[in-house]
Amino acid sequence: MTERTVAAGSTRLWSEDRGDPGDPPVLLISGDCQPGLFWPDEVVAALVGGGYRVIRYDHRDTGRSTHRDFAANPYTFDDLTADAIAVLDAWGVSAAHVVAFSMGAGLAQLIAVDHPHRMLSQTLICTHALGIDFADSVARAMAGETSRDGLPLPEPRVFEALELHAGPVHDRSAELDRRVAGWRTVAGDAFDPAEFRRREERVIDHAGTLHQSIAHGYVTEGIATRGADLARITAPTLVVQAPLDPISPPPHGRHLAGSIPGAVLVEIPGMGHALTGTALDALIPEVLAHLRR
């Protein structure tokens, strides 16, 4: 394992490289407000063992990357996409397979349309298509309204639970309890609180702080107007739909796969908006099979 700090303008991004530098590269992109360690070591080990070089990184405002006040230093999804490209540049990678989750899968779609030469393939997990105004969808869900596009809105219980568990960080145990409760709300079947507590302990140790930024929740520019661009994607695409995902519920995955030429859709039974151990047992073989295709 090798760590490297990547410069993206005035932002510094922590990154990590594992595997043989001569193997095909895979870039892992985490969801909103999640650092690179969002990706369990089981995923990294399976990819390295399958003959791939794996790179993961901390988004800005997560982990060991630069943290700033968002109101004073706003940015867009295009800026977050540029961060991912900066990571590839720093590691000397001209093009990579991209495996991405939630907001990270939105960034992957932007890479696919704006930087197609940098992408070998993409795997999009638990997400919605470019062209979906997620901020508007959340607002409409909380107001008890219907969607504008006929696709299901996020479930209000998710955001009610996040609000319930928000507040000042008192101590490590209380913060871990808060984070585990948040994952429980979205994770689907076979949720193991001890598993997620261990993961969040590593995330806290890695970041060196109990504070968890919510800056990505304020990013609104760069995705909602790009839906028509999906038809231009040429990268081989796997879309993973989680049947119990309360944030991007079915059929968001089917809609996304139908918007990208040649995309393949798979559903992982019992999966919610989280990488539980049970979900990974089914997900990892699908990802490896897609990379090998």
PDB file of C-alpha atoms in Angstrom:
ATOM      1  CA  MET A   1       0.000   0.000   0.000  1.00  0.00           C
ATOM      2  CA  THR A   2       1.213   3.488  -0.916  1.00  0.00           C
ATOM      3  CA  GLU A   3      -0.392   6.752   0.187  1.00  0.00           C
ATOM      4  CA  ARG A   4      -0.142  10.030  -1.665  1.00  0.00           C
ATOM      5  CA  THR A   5      -1.480  13.558  -1.183  1.00  0.00           C
ATOM      6  CA  VAL A   6      -2.927  14.879  -4.439  1.00  0.00           C
ATOM      7  CA  ALA A   7      -3.135  18.566  -5.328  1.00  0.00           C
ATOM      8  CA  ALA A   8      -6.410  19.652  -6.941  1.00  0.00           C
ATOM      9  CA  GLY A   9      -5.976  23.409  -7.157  1.00  0.00           C
ATOM     10  CA  SER A  10      -5.762  24.620  -3.566  1.00  0.00           C
ATOM     11  CA  THR A  11      -7.393  21.415  -2.309  1.00  0.00           C
ATOM     12  CA  ARG A  12      -5.339  18.502  -1.016  1.00  0.00           C
ATOM     13  CA  LEU A  13      -6.773  14.995  -1.403  1.00  0.00           C
ATOM     14  CA  TRP A  14      -5.584  11.919   0.477  1.00  0.00           C
ATOM     15  CA  SER A  15      -5.274   8.862  -1.759  1.00  0.00           C
ATOM     16  CA  GLU A  16      -4.095   5.268  -1.558  1.00  0.00           C
ATOM     17  CA  ASP A  17      -2.838   2.806  -4.158  1.00  0.00           C
ATOM     18  CA  ARG A  18      -2.863  -0.971  -3.739  1.00  0.00           C
ATOM     19  CA  GLY A  19      -1.878  -3.808  -6.047  1.00  0.00           C
ATOM     20  CA  ASP A  20       0.565  -4.207  -8.906  1.00  0.00           C
ATOM     21  CA  PRO A  21       1.082  -0.884 -10.757  1.00  0.00           C
ATOM     22  CA  GLY A  22       1.151  -2.889 -13.973  1.00  0.00           C
ATOM     23  CA  ASP A  23      -2.367  -4.261 -13.491  1.00  0.00           C
ATOM     24  CA  PRO A  24      -5.460  -2.543 -14.938  1.00  0.00           C
ATOM     25  CA  PRO A  25      -6.427   0.312 -12.595  1.00  0.00           C
ATOM     26  CA  VAL A  26      -9.715   0.625 -10.725  1.00  0.00           C
ATOM     27  CA  LEU A  27     -10.707   3.963  -9.186  1.00  0.00           C
ATOM     28  CA  LEU A  28     -13.142   3.686  -6.272  1.00  0.00           C
ATOM     29  CA  ILE A  29     -15.342   6.779  -5.742  1.00  0.00           C
ATOM     30  CA  SER A  30     -17.246   7.019  -2.468  1.00  0.00           C
ATOM     31  CA  GLY A  31     -20.695   8.474  -1.825  1.00  0.00           C
ATOM     32  CA  ASP A  32     -21.468  11.884  -0.401  1.00  0.00           C
ATOM     33  CA  CYS A  33     -19.681  12.860   2.814  1.00  0.00           C
ATOM     34  CA  GLN A  34     -17.792   9.550   2.771  1.00  0.00           C
ATOM     35  CA  PRO A  35     -13.985   9.134   2.674  1.00  0.00           C
ATOM     36  CA  GLY A  36     -12.058   6.499   0.746  1.00  0.00           C
ATOM     37  CA  LEU A  37     -12.336   4.069   3.659  1.00  0.00           C
ATOM     38  CA  PHE A  38     -16.068   3.876   2.925  1.00  0.00           C
ATOM     39  CA  TRP A  39     -14.957   1.034   0.639  1.00  0.00           C
ATOM     40  CA  PRO A  40     -14.431  -2.012   2.880  1.00  0.00           C
ATOM     41  CA  ASP A  41     -11.079  -3.751   2.686  1.00  0.00           C
ATOM     42  CA  GLU A  42     -12.922  -6.838   1.399  1.00  0.00           C
ATOM     43  CA  VAL A  43     -13.698  -4.926  -1.802  1.00  0.00           C
ATOM     44  CA  VAL A  44     -10.108  -3.743  -2.206  1.00  0.00           C
ATOM     45  CA  ALA A  45      -8.686  -7.212  -1.495  1.00  0.00           C
ATOM     46  CA  ALA A  46     -11.061  -8.892  -3.951  1.00  0.00           C
ATOM     47  CA  LEU A  47     -10.144  -6.463  -6.715  1.00  0.00           C
ATOM     48  CA  VAL A  48      -6.405  -6.737  -6.070  1.00  0.00           C
ATOM     49  CA  GLY A  49      -6.722 -10.520  -5.873  1.00  0.00           C
ATOM     50  CA  GLY A  50      -8.599 -10.437  -9.180  1.00  0.00           C
ATOM     51  CA  GLY A  51      -5.644  -8.803 -10.908  1.00  0.00           C
ATOM     52  CA  TYR A  52      -6.447  -5.108 -10.570  1.00  0.00           C
ATOM     53  CA  ARG A  53      -4.637  -2.102  -9.181  1.00  0.00           C
ATOM     54  CA  VAL A  54      -6.968  -0.229  -6.796  1.00  0.00           C
ATOM     55  CA  ILE A  55      -6.941   3.493  -6.044  1.00  0.00           C
ATOM     56  CA  ARG A  56      -9.254   5.092  -3.498  1.00  0.00           C
ATOM     57  CA  TYR A  57      -9.272   8.634  -2.151  1.00  0.00           C
ATOM     58  CA  ASP A  58     -10.923  10.972   0.319  1.00  0.00           C
ATOM     59  CA  HIS A  59     -13.325  13.482  -1.230  1.00  0.00           C
ATOM     60  CA  ARG A  60     -12.662  17.074  -0.203  1.00  0.00           C
ATOM     61  CA  ASP A  61     -14.295  17.722   3.190  1.00  0.00           C
ATOM     62  CA  THR A  62     -13.827  14.080   4.231  1.00  0.00           C
ATOM     63  CA  GLY A  63     -11.090  12.035   5.878  1.00  0.00           C
ATOM     64  CA  ARG A  64      -7.599  13.491   5.551  1.00  0.00           C
ATOM     65  CA  SER A  65      -8.412  15.724   2.588  1.00  0.00           C
ATOM     66  CA  THR A  66      -8.847  19.494   2.848  1.00  0.00           C
ATOM     67  CA  HIS A  67     -11.787  20.644   4.978  1.00  0.00           C
ATOM     68  CA  ARG A  68     -13.241  24.129   4.523  1.00  0.00           C
ATOM     69  CA  ASP A  69     -16.409  26.001   5.360  1.00  0.00           C
ATOM     70  CA  PHE A  70     -18.667  25.348   2.362  1.00  0.00           C
ATOM     71  CA  ALA A  71     -20.477  28.699   2.565  1.00  0.00           C
ATOM     72  CA  ALA A  72     -17.172  30.539   2.191  1.00  0.00           C
ATOM     73  CA  ASN A  73     -15.699  28.022  -0.290  1.00  0.00           C
ATOM     74  CA  PRO A  74     -18.552  26.596  -2.395  1.00  0.00           C
ATOM     75  CA  TYR A  75     -17.963  24.068  -5.156  1.00  0.00           C
ATOM     76  CA  THR A  76     -19.918  22.072  -7.721  1.00  0.00           C
ATOM     77  CA  PHE A  77     -20.187  18.471  -8.847  1.00  0.00           C
ATOM     78  CA  ASP A  78     -17.909  19.430 -11.733  1.00  0.00           C
ATOM     79  CA  ASP A  79     -15.274  20.397  -9.147  1.00  0.00           C
ATOM     80  CA  LEU A  80     -15.682  17.039  -7.398  1.00  0.00           C
ATOM     81  CA  THR A  81     -15.331  15.335 -10.785  1.00  0.00           C
ATOM     82  CA  ALA A  82     -12.133  17.298 -11.417  1.00  0.00           C
ATOM     83  CA  ASP A  83     -10.854  15.983  -8.079  1.00  0.00           C
ATOM     84  CA  ALA A  84     -11.243  12.412  -9.343  1.00  0.00           C
ATOM     85  CA  ILE A  85      -9.354  13.272 -12.533  1.00  0.00           C
ATOM     86  CA  ALA A  86      -6.599  14.886 -10.434  1.00  0.00           C
ATOM     87  CA  VAL A  87      -6.234  11.631  -8.495  1.00  0.00           C
ATOM     88  CA  LEU A  88      -5.802   9.669 -11.730  1.00  0.00           C
ATOM     89  CA  ASP A  89      -3.232  12.200 -12.936  1.00  0.00           C
ATOM     90  CA  ALA A  90      -1.274  12.040  -9.692  1.00  0.00           C
ATOM     91  CA  TRP A  91      -0.974   8.262  -9.933  1.00  0.00           C
ATOM     92  CA  GLY A  92      -0.024   8.374 -13.617  1.00  0.00           C
ATOM     93  CA  VAL A  93      -3.220   6.634 -14.740  1.00  0.00           C
ATOM     94  CA  SER A  94      -4.414   7.571 -18.223  1.00  0.00           C
ATOM     95  CA  ALA A  95      -7.674   5.609 -17.982  1.00  0.00           C
ATOM     96  CA  ALA A  96      -9.305   3.485 -15.280  1.00  0.00           C
ATOM     97  CA  HIS A  97     -12.247   1.298 -14.511  1.00  0.00           C
ATOM     98  CA  VAL A  98     -14.458   3.365 -12.186  1.00  0.00           C
ATOM     99  CA  VAL A  99     -16.486   1.707  -9.434  1.00  0.00           C
ATOM    100  CA  ALA A 100     -18.668   4.262  -7.670  1.00  0.00           C
ATOM    101  CA  PHE A 101     -21.408   4.503  -5.065  1.00  0.00           C
ATOM    102  CA  SER A 102     -24.321   6.964  -4.698  1.00  0.00           C
ATOM    103  CA  MET A 103     -23.077  10.553  -5.270  1.00  0.00           C
ATOM    104  CA  GLY A 104     -19.791   9.051  -6.441  1.00  0.00           C
ATOM    105  CA  ALA A 105     -21.714   7.261  -9.188  1.00  0.00           C
ATOM    106  CA  GLY A 106     -23.067  10.637 -10.274  1.00  0.00           C
ATOM    107  CA  LEU A 107     -19.467  11.823 -10.573  1.00  0.00           C
ATOM    108  CA  ALA A 108     -18.643   8.681 -12.562  1.00  0.00           C
ATOM    109  CA  GLN A 109     -21.396   9.570 -15.037  1.00  0.00           C
ATOM    110  CA  LEU A 110     -19.857  13.029 -15.431  1.00  0.00           C
ATOM    111  CA  ILE A 111     -16.450  11.455 -16.086  1.00  0.00           C
ATOM    112  CA  ALA A 112     -18.056   9.193 -18.691  1.00  0.00           C
ATOM    113  CA  VAL A 113     -19.599  12.113 -20.593  1.00  0.00           C
ATOM    114  CA  ASP A 114     -16.952  14.820 -20.079  1.00  0.00           C
ATOM    115  CA  HIS A 115     -13.741  12.756 -19.916  1.00  0.00           C
ATOM    116  CA  PRO A 116     -14.542   9.550 -21.855  1.00  0.00           C
ATOM    117  CA  HIS A 117     -10.885   8.891 -22.657  1.00  0.00           C
ATOM    118  CA  ARG A 118     -10.154   8.528 -18.908  1.00  0.00           C
ATOM    119  CA  MET A 119     -12.647   5.685 -18.377  1.00  0.00           C
ATOM    120  CA  LEU A 120     -12.309   1.985 -19.265  1.00  0.00           C
ATOM    121  CA  SER A 121     -15.670   1.023 -17.750  1.00  0.00           C
ATOM    122  CA  GLN A 122     -18.002   2.152 -14.992  1.00  0.00           C
ATOM    123  CA  THR A 123     -19.953   0.395 -12.260  1.00  0.00           C
ATOM    124  CA  LEU A 124     -22.718   2.595 -10.820  1.00  0.00           C
ATOM    125  CA  ILE A 125     -24.078   1.449  -7.449  1.00  0.00           C
ATOM    126  CA  CYS A 126     -27.157   2.785  -5.628  1.00  0.00           C
ATOM    127  CA  THR A 127     -27.637   5.968  -7.605  1.00  0.00           C
ATOM    128  CA  HIS A 128     -29.855   7.920  -9.946  1.00  0.00           C
ATOM    129  CA  ALA A 129     -29.313   9.261 -13.436  1.00  0.00           C
ATOM    130  CA  LEU A 130     -27.910  12.591 -14.495  1.00  0.00           C
ATOM    131  CA  GLY A 131     -30.930  14.779 -15.081  1.00  0.00           C
ATOM    132  CA  ILE A 132     -32.579  13.887 -11.766  1.00  0.00           C
ATOM    133  CA  ASP A 133     -32.753  16.954  -9.518  1.00  0.00           C
ATOM    134  CA  PHE A 134     -32.015  15.217  -6.226  1.00  0.00           C
ATOM    135  CA  ALA A 135     -32.257  18.361  -4.087  1.00  0.00           C
ATOM    136  CA  ASP A 136     -35.713  19.029  -5.508  1.00  0.00           C
ATOM    137  CA  SER A 137     -36.670  15.379  -4.986  1.00  0.00           C
ATOM    138  CA  VAL A 138     -35.725  15.563  -1.304  1.00  0.00           C
ATOM    139  CA  ALA A 139     -37.661  18.797  -0.852  1.00  0.00           C
ATOM    140  CA  ARG A 140     -40.740  17.325  -2.531  1.00  0.00           C
ATOM    141  CA  ALA A 141     -40.504  14.130  -0.482  1.00  0.00           C
ATOM    142  CA  MET A 142     -40.324  16.060   2.784  1.00  0.00           C
ATOM    143  CA  ALA A 143     -43.293  18.191   1.722  1.00  0.00           C
ATOM    144  CA  GLY A 144     -45.388  15.124   0.900  1.00  0.00           C
ATOM    145  CA  GLU A 145     -45.532  16.010  -2.793  1.00  0.00           C
ATOM    146  CA  THR A 146     -45.163  13.798  -5.864  1.00  0.00           C
ATOM    147  CA  SER A 147     -42.168  13.671  -8.181  1.00  0.00           C
ATOM    148  CA  ARG A 148     -41.920  15.711 -11.363  1.00  0.00           C
ATOM    149  CA  ASP A 149     -40.645  12.838 -13.501  1.00  0.00           C
ATOM    150  CA  GLY A 150     -42.731   9.861 -12.352  1.00  0.00           C
ATOM    151  CA  LEU A 151     -39.786   8.194 -10.612  1.00  0.00           C
ATOM    152  CA  PRO A 152     -40.059   7.503  -6.862  1.00  0.00           C
ATOM    153  CA  LEU A 153     -38.819  10.109  -4.432  1.00  0.00           C
ATOM    154  CA  PRO A 154     -36.401   9.334  -1.595  1.00  0.00           C
ATOM    155  CA  GLU A 155     -38.128   8.081   1.531  1.00  0.00           C
ATOM    156  CA  PRO A 156     -38.655  10.921   4.051  1.00  0.00           C
ATOM    157  CA  ARG A 157     -37.800   8.608   6.969  1.00  0.00           C
ATOM    158  CA  VAL A 158     -34.157   8.704   5.921  1.00  0.00           C
ATOM    159  CA  PHE A 159     -33.856  12.458   6.286  1.00  0.00           C
ATOM    160  CA  GLU A 160     -36.048  12.527   9.392  1.00  0.00           C
ATOM    161  CA  ALA A 161     -33.670  10.019  10.996  1.00  0.00           C
ATOM    162  CA  LEU A 162     -30.617  12.033   9.983  1.00  0.00           C
ATOM    163  CA  GLU A 163     -32.163  15.149  11.489  1.00  0.00           C
ATOM    164  CA  LEU A 164     -33.052  13.241  14.642  1.00  0.00           C
ATOM    165  CA  HIS A 165     -29.480  12.067  15.090  1.00  0.00           C
ATOM    166  CA  ALA A 166     -27.858  15.369  14.139  1.00  0.00           C
ATOM    167  CA  GLY A 167     -26.319  17.608  16.753  1.00  0.00           C
ATOM    168  CA  PRO A 168     -23.077  18.354  18.542  1.00  0.00           C
ATOM    169  CA  VAL A 169     -20.489  15.615  18.859  1.00  0.00           C
ATOM    170  CA  HIS A 170     -20.112  14.796  22.555  1.00  0.00           C
ATOM    171  CA  ASP A 171     -17.774  11.815  22.625  1.00  0.00           C
ATOM    172  CA  ARG A 172     -16.525   8.961  20.507  1.00  0.00           C
ATOM    173  CA  SER A 173     -19.078   6.404  21.701  1.00  0.00           C
ATOM    174  CA  ALA A 174     -22.005   8.768  21.127  1.00  0.00           C
ATOM    175  CA  GLU A 175     -20.739   9.654  17.656  1.00  0.00           C
ATOM    176  CA  LEU A 176     -20.341   5.981  16.751  1.00  0.00           C
ATOM    177  CA  ASP A 177     -23.880   5.322  17.973  1.00  0.00           C
ATOM    178  CA  ARG A 178     -25.134   8.164  15.761  1.00  0.00           C
ATOM    179  CA  ARG A 179     -23.351   6.882  12.667  1.00  0.00           C
ATOM    180  CA  VAL A 180     -24.452   3.286  13.143  1.00  0.00           C
ATOM    181  CA  ALA A 181     -28.050   4.446  13.617  1.00  0.00           C
ATOM    182  CA  GLY A 182     -27.797   6.343  10.344  1.00  0.00           C
ATOM    183  CA  TRP A 183     -26.554   3.274   8.470  1.00  0.00           C
ATOM    184  CA  ARG A 184     -29.284   1.159  10.039  1.00  0.00           C
ATOM    185  CA  THR A 185     -31.882   3.474   8.495  1.00  0.00           C
ATOM    186  CA  VAL A 186     -30.670   2.908   4.930  1.00  0.00           C
ATOM    187  CA  ALA A 187     -28.867  -0.451   4.902  1.00  0.00           C
ATOM    188  CA  GLY A 188     -31.597  -2.935   3.976  1.00  0.00           C
ATOM    189  CA  ASP A 189     -31.577  -6.548   5.143  1.00  0.00           C
ATOM    190  CA  ALA A 190     -28.859  -8.313   7.136  1.00  0.00           C
ATOM    191  CA  PHE A 191     -27.576  -5.180   8.835  1.00  0.00           C
ATOM    192  CA  ASP A 192     -24.829  -5.932  11.354  1.00  0.00           C
ATOM    193  CA  PRO A 193     -24.340  -2.963  13.721  1.00  0.00           C
ATOM    194  CA  ALA A 194     -21.029  -4.342  14.991  1.00  0.00           C
ATOM    195  CA  GLU A 195     -19.690  -4.485  11.434  1.00  0.00           C
ATOM    196  CA  PHE A 196     -20.567  -0.844  10.763  1.00  0.00           C
ATOM    197  CA  ARG A 197     -19.288   0.271  14.145  1.00  0.00           C
ATOM    198  CA  ARG A 198     -15.892  -1.256  13.302  1.00  0.00           C
ATOM    199  CA  ARG A 199     -15.895   0.498   9.934  1.00  0.00           C
ATOM    200  CA  GLU A 200     -16.773   3.865  11.432  1.00  0.00           C
ATOM    201  CA  GLU A 201     -14.095   3.455  14.101  1.00  0.00           C
ATOM    202  CA  ARG A 202     -11.544   3.122  11.288  1.00  0.00           C
ATOM    203  CA  VAL A 203     -12.987   6.153   9.503  1.00  0.00           C
ATOM    204  CA  ILE A 204     -12.719   8.260  12.679  1.00  0.00           C
ATOM    205  CA  ASP A 205      -9.168   7.069  13.361  1.00  0.00           C
ATOM    206  CA  HIS A 206      -8.219   7.789   9.741  1.00  0.00           C
ATOM    207  CA  ALA A 207      -9.657  11.321   9.826  1.00  0.00           C
ATOM    208  CA  GLY A 208      -8.341  12.092  13.303  1.00  0.00           C
ATOM    209  CA  THR A 209     -11.588  13.812  14.274  1.00  0.00           C
ATOM    210  CA  LEU A 210     -15.095  12.946  15.406  1.00  0.00           C
ATOM    211  CA  HIS A 211     -16.547  15.646  13.165  1.00  0.00           C
ATOM    212  CA  GLN A 212     -18.277  14.468   9.993  1.00  0.00           C
ATOM    213  CA  SER A 213     -18.843  17.182   7.392  1.00  0.00           C
ATOM    214  CA  ILE A 214     -22.200  17.451   5.619  1.00  0.00           C
ATOM    215  CA  ALA A 215     -20.803  19.826   2.978  1.00  0.00           C
ATOM    216  CA  HIS A 216     -21.718  17.584   0.038  1.00  0.00           C
ATOM    217  CA  GLY A 217     -25.366  18.003   0.944  1.00  0.00           C
ATOM    218  CA  TYR A 218     -25.077  21.639  -0.135  1.00  0.00           C
ATOM    219  CA  VAL A 219     -23.680  20.854  -3.597  1.00  0.00           C
ATOM    220  CA  THR A 220     -26.432  21.380  -6.157  1.00  0.00           C
ATOM    221  CA  GLU A 221     -24.777  22.432  -9.427  1.00  0.00           C
ATOM    222  CA  GLY A 222     -23.628  20.158 -12.233  1.00  0.00           C
ATOM    223  CA  ILE A 223     -25.963  17.159 -12.501  1.00  0.00           C
ATOM    224  CA  ALA A 224     -29.657  18.050 -12.820  1.00  0.00           C
ATOM    225  CA  THR A 225     -29.350  19.481 -16.345  1.00  0.00           C
ATOM    226  CA  ARG A 226     -27.164  16.748 -17.843  1.00  0.00           C
ATOM    227  CA  GLY A 227     -29.652  13.935 -18.465  1.00  0.00           C
ATOM    228  CA  ALA A 228     -29.489  14.054 -22.268  1.00  0.00           C
ATOM    229  CA  ASP A 229     -25.718  13.500 -22.128  1.00  0.00           C
ATOM    230  CA  LEU A 230     -26.155   9.910 -20.940  1.00  0.00           C
ATOM    231  CA  ALA A 231     -26.956   8.814 -24.494  1.00  0.00           C
ATOM    232  CA  ARG A 232     -23.374   9.758 -25.482  1.00  0.00           C
ATOM    233  CA  ILE A 233     -21.691   7.398 -23.011  1.00  0.00           C
ATOM    234  CA  THR A 234     -19.550   4.748 -24.668  1.00  0.00           C
ATOM    235  CA  ALA A 235     -17.926   3.182 -21.591  1.00  0.00           C
ATOM    236  CA  PRO A 236     -19.197  -0.325 -20.758  1.00  0.00           C
ATOM    237  CA  THR A 237     -21.585   0.258 -17.859  1.00  0.00           C
ATOM    238  CA  LEU A 238     -22.915  -1.905 -15.051  1.00  0.00           C
ATOM    239  CA  VAL A 239     -25.768  -0.438 -13.001  1.00  0.00           C
ATOM    240  CA  VAL A 240     -26.420  -1.977  -9.594  1.00  0.00           C
ATOM    241  CA  GLN A 241     -29.927  -1.488  -8.217  1.00  0.00           C
ATOM    242  CA  ALA A 242     -30.575  -2.160  -4.539  1.00  0.00           C
ATOM    243  CA  PRO A 243     -34.221  -3.214  -4.118  1.00  0.00           C
ATOM    244  CA  LEU A 244     -34.366  -1.815  -0.561  1.00  0.00           C
ATOM    245  CA  ASP A 245     -32.570   1.455  -1.314  1.00  0.00           C
ATOM    246  CA  PRO A 246     -34.623   4.237   0.335  1.00  0.00           C
ATOM    247  CA  ILE A 247     -32.601   7.035  -1.302  1.00  0.00           C
ATOM    248  CA  SER A 248     -32.632   5.936  -4.958  1.00  0.00           C
ATOM    249  CA  PRO A 249     -35.485   3.405  -4.883  1.00  0.00           C
ATOM    250  CA  PRO A 250     -36.335   1.130  -7.798  1.00  0.00           C
ATOM    251  CA  PRO A 251     -36.801   1.700 -10.650  1.00  0.00           C
ATOM    252  CA  HIS A 252     -34.110   4.436 -10.582  1.00  0.00           C
ATOM    253  CA  GLY A 253     -31.490   1.855 -11.505  1.00  0.00           C
ATOM    254  CA  ARG A 254     -33.554   0.581 -14.420  1.00  0.00           C
ATOM    255  CA  HIS A 255     -34.123   4.157 -15.609  1.00  0.00           C
ATOM    256  CA  LEU A 256     -30.373   4.843 -15.441  1.00  0.00           C
ATOM    257  CA  ALA A 257     -29.438   1.637 -17.274  1.00  0.00           C
ATOM    258  CA  GLY A 258     -32.028   2.391 -19.953  1.00  0.00           C
ATOM    259  CA  SER A 259     -30.505   5.832 -20.497  1.00  0.00           C
ATOM    260  CA  ILE A 260     -26.968   4.557 -21.238  1.00  0.00           C
ATOM    261  CA  PRO A 261     -26.362   2.625 -24.473  1.00  0.00           C
ATOM    262  CA  GLY A 262     -25.577  -1.042 -23.778  1.00  0.00           C
ATOM    263  CA  ALA A 263     -25.706  -0.723 -19.984  1.00  0.00           C
ATOM    264  CA  VAL A 264     -26.330  -3.885 -17.956  1.00  0.00           C
ATOM    265  CA  LEU A 265     -28.576  -3.831 -14.882  1.00  0.00           C
ATOM    266  CA  VAL A 266     -28.264  -6.187 -11.904  1.00  0.00           C
ATOM    267  CA  GLU A 267     -30.215  -6.233  -8.652  1.00  0.00           C
ATOM    268  CA  ILE A 268     -28.711  -7.420  -5.381  1.00  0.00           C
ATOM    269  CA  PRO A 269     -31.471  -9.030  -3.267  1.00  0.00           C
ATOM    270  CA  GLY A 270     -31.901  -7.516   0.185  1.00  0.00           C
ATOM    271  CA  MET A 271     -29.480  -4.667  -0.523  1.00  0.00           C
ATOM    272  CA  GLY A 272     -30.190  -1.134   0.680  1.00  0.00           C
ATOM    273  CA  HIS A 273     -28.102   2.006   0.435  1.00  0.00           C
ATOM    274  CA  ALA A 274     -25.021   0.468   2.053  1.00  0.00           C
ATOM    275  CA  LEU A 275     -22.283  -2.075   1.457  1.00  0.00           C
ATOM    276  CA  THR A 276     -23.233  -4.666   4.052  1.00  0.00           C
ATOM    277  CA  GLY A 277     -21.279  -7.895   4.224  1.00  0.00           C
ATOM    278  CA  THR A 278     -24.200  -9.838   2.768  1.00  0.00           C
ATOM    279  CA  ALA A 279     -24.563  -7.388  -0.115  1.00  0.00           C
ATOM    280  CA  LEU A 280     -20.835  -7.603  -0.855  1.00  0.00           C
ATOM    281  CA  ASP A 281     -21.032 -11.388  -1.151  1.00  0.00           C
ATOM    282  CA  ALA A 282     -23.291 -10.908  -4.173  1.00  0.00           C
ATOM    283  CA  LEU A 283     -21.924  -7.592  -5.420  1.00  0.00           C
ATOM    284  CA  ILE A 284     -18.210  -8.367  -5.683  1.00  0.00           C
ATOM    285  CA  PRO A 285     -18.613 -11.243  -8.201  1.00  0.00           C
ATOM    286  CA  GLU A 286     -20.834  -9.028 -10.360  1.00  0.00           C
ATOM    287  CA  VAL A 287     -18.255  -6.228 -10.354  1.00  0.00           C
ATOM    288  CA  LEU A 288     -15.390  -8.587 -11.189  1.00  0.00           C
ATOM    289  CA  ALA A 289     -17.383 -10.187 -14.004  1.00  0.00           C
ATOM    290  CA  HIS A 290     -18.131  -6.748 -15.459  1.00  0.00           C
ATOM    291  CA  LEU A 291     -14.468  -5.698 -15.292  1.00  0.00           C
ATOM    292  CA  ARG A 292     -13.419  -8.885 -17.054  1.00  0.00           C
ATOM    293  CA  ARG A 293     -15.968  -8.414 -19.815  1.00  0.00           C
TER     294      ARG A 293
END
